[in-house]
XYZ file of C-alpha atoms in Angstrom:
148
model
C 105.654 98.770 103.826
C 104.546 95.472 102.372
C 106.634 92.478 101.356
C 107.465 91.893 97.740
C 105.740 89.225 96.484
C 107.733 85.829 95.874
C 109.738 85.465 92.635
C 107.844 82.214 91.531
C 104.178 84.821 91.232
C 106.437 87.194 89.928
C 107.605 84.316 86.925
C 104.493 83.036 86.634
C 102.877 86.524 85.731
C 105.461 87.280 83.219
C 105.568 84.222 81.666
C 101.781 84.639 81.201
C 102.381 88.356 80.000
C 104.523 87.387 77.118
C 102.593 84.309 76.851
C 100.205 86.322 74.911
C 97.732 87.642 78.177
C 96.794 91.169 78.671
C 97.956 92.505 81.720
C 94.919 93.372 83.305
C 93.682 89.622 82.491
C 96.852 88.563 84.135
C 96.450 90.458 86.852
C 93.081 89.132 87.496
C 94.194 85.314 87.452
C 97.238 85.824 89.378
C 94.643 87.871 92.569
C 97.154 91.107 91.906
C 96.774 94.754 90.663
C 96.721 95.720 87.144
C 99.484 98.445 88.406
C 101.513 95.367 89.736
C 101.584 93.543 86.587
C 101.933 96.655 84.265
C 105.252 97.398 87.102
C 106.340 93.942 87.004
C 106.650 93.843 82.910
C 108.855 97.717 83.206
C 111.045 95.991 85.711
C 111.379 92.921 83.849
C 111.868 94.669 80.709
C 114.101 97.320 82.206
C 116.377 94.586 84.084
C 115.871 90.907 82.713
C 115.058 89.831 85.879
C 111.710 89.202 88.259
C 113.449 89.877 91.128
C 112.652 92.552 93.259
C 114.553 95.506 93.687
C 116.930 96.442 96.731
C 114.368 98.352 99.023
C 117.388 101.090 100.625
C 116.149 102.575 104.260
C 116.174 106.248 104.246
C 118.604 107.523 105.950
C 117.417 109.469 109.458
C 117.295 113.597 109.063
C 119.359 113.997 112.217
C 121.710 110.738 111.672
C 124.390 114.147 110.759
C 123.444 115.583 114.044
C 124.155 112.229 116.591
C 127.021 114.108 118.353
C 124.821 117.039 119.115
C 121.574 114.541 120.032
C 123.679 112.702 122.151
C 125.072 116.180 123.732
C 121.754 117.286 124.766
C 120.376 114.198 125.687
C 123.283 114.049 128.141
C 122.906 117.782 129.738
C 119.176 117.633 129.771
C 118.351 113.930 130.446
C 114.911 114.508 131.104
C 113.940 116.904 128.558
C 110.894 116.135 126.769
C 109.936 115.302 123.322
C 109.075 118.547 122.579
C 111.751 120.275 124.559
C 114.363 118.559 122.769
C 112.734 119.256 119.203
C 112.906 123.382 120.574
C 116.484 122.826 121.684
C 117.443 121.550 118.586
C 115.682 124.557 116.283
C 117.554 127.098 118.282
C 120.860 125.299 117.475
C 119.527 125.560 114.101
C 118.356 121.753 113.250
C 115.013 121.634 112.124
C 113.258 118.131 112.841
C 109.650 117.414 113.971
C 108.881 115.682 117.186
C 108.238 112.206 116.041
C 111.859 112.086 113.857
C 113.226 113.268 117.140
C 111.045 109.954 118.623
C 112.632 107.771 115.651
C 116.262 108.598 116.017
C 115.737 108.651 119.495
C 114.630 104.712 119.345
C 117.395 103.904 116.359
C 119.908 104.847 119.258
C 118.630 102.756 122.434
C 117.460 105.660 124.248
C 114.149 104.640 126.302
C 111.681 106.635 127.620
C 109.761 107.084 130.819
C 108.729 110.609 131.346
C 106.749 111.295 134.325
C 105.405 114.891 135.263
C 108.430 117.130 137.349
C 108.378 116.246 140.523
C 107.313 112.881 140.875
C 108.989 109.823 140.943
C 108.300 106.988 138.273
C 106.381 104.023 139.894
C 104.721 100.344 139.054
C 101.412 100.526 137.499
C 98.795 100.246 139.958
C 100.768 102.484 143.085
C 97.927 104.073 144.275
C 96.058 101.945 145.712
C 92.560 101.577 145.240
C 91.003 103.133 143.281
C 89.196 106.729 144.480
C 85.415 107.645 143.758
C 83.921 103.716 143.505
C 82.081 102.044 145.785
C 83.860 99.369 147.851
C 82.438 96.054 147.933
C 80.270 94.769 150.838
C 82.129 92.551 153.160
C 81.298 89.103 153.923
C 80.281 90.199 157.287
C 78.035 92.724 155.875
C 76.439 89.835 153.656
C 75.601 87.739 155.998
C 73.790 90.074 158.162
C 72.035 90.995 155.488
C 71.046 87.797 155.012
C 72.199 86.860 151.573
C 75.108 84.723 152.356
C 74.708 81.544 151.046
């Protein structure tokens, strides 16, 4: 979501409003939408002031279900996404998998989900990697010839 913009464009296309300008002309000198000027003139005309409303967050669908998150989160700590998105449908909580993702984040939990079975490493673990060529040698170079 963008920011609103600042109160002094907000003035100035007013004042040039009910200084006798069309909207759409305003909108044009000011580099803004004709739907942002026609908005800005309801809200100024609606409130008396330029100032932009409160923008409220929505509130999260499961923020009524923490306690039972939190619950299932602990007795299944490395459930999956998905898993956790089934496990809450059969308690009868219907979310989709990226609100579970978003709540999930609003309450610190972090996530590193490897396959079952295998451990969670540092990038790069494995070595080298499998199915290039390796690089000659300097050794290999010089008998070659083409060192130096």
């Amino acid at each position: 979501m963008g920011r609103p913009y600042s109160e002094d464009l907000r003035r100035r296309i007013v004042a040039a409003i009910e200084g006798g300008l069309s909207r759409n002309v305003a909108a044009a000198r000011f580099g803004v939408s004709v739907s942002c000027a026609v908005k800005l003139m309801q809200h100024f005309r609606r409130t008396g002031t330029v100032a932009p409303a409160a923008r409220v967050r929505k509130p999260f669908a499961l923020a009524g279900h923490e306690d039972l998150v939190r619950e299932i989160v602990a007795n299944g700590p490395d459930l999956t996404l998905d898993e956790l998105t089934e496990e809450l449908a059969r308690r009868g909580v219907q979310t989709s998998r990226s609100g579970v993702n978003r709540f999930l984040n609003a309450l610190g939990f972090t996530l590193k989900k490897v396959r079952p079975g295998r451990r969670a490493g540092p990038s790069g673990c494995c070595g080298r990697a499998r199915g290039l060529a390796i690089s000659p040698t300097i050794l290999e170079l010089c008998a070659a010839g083409l060192h130096r």
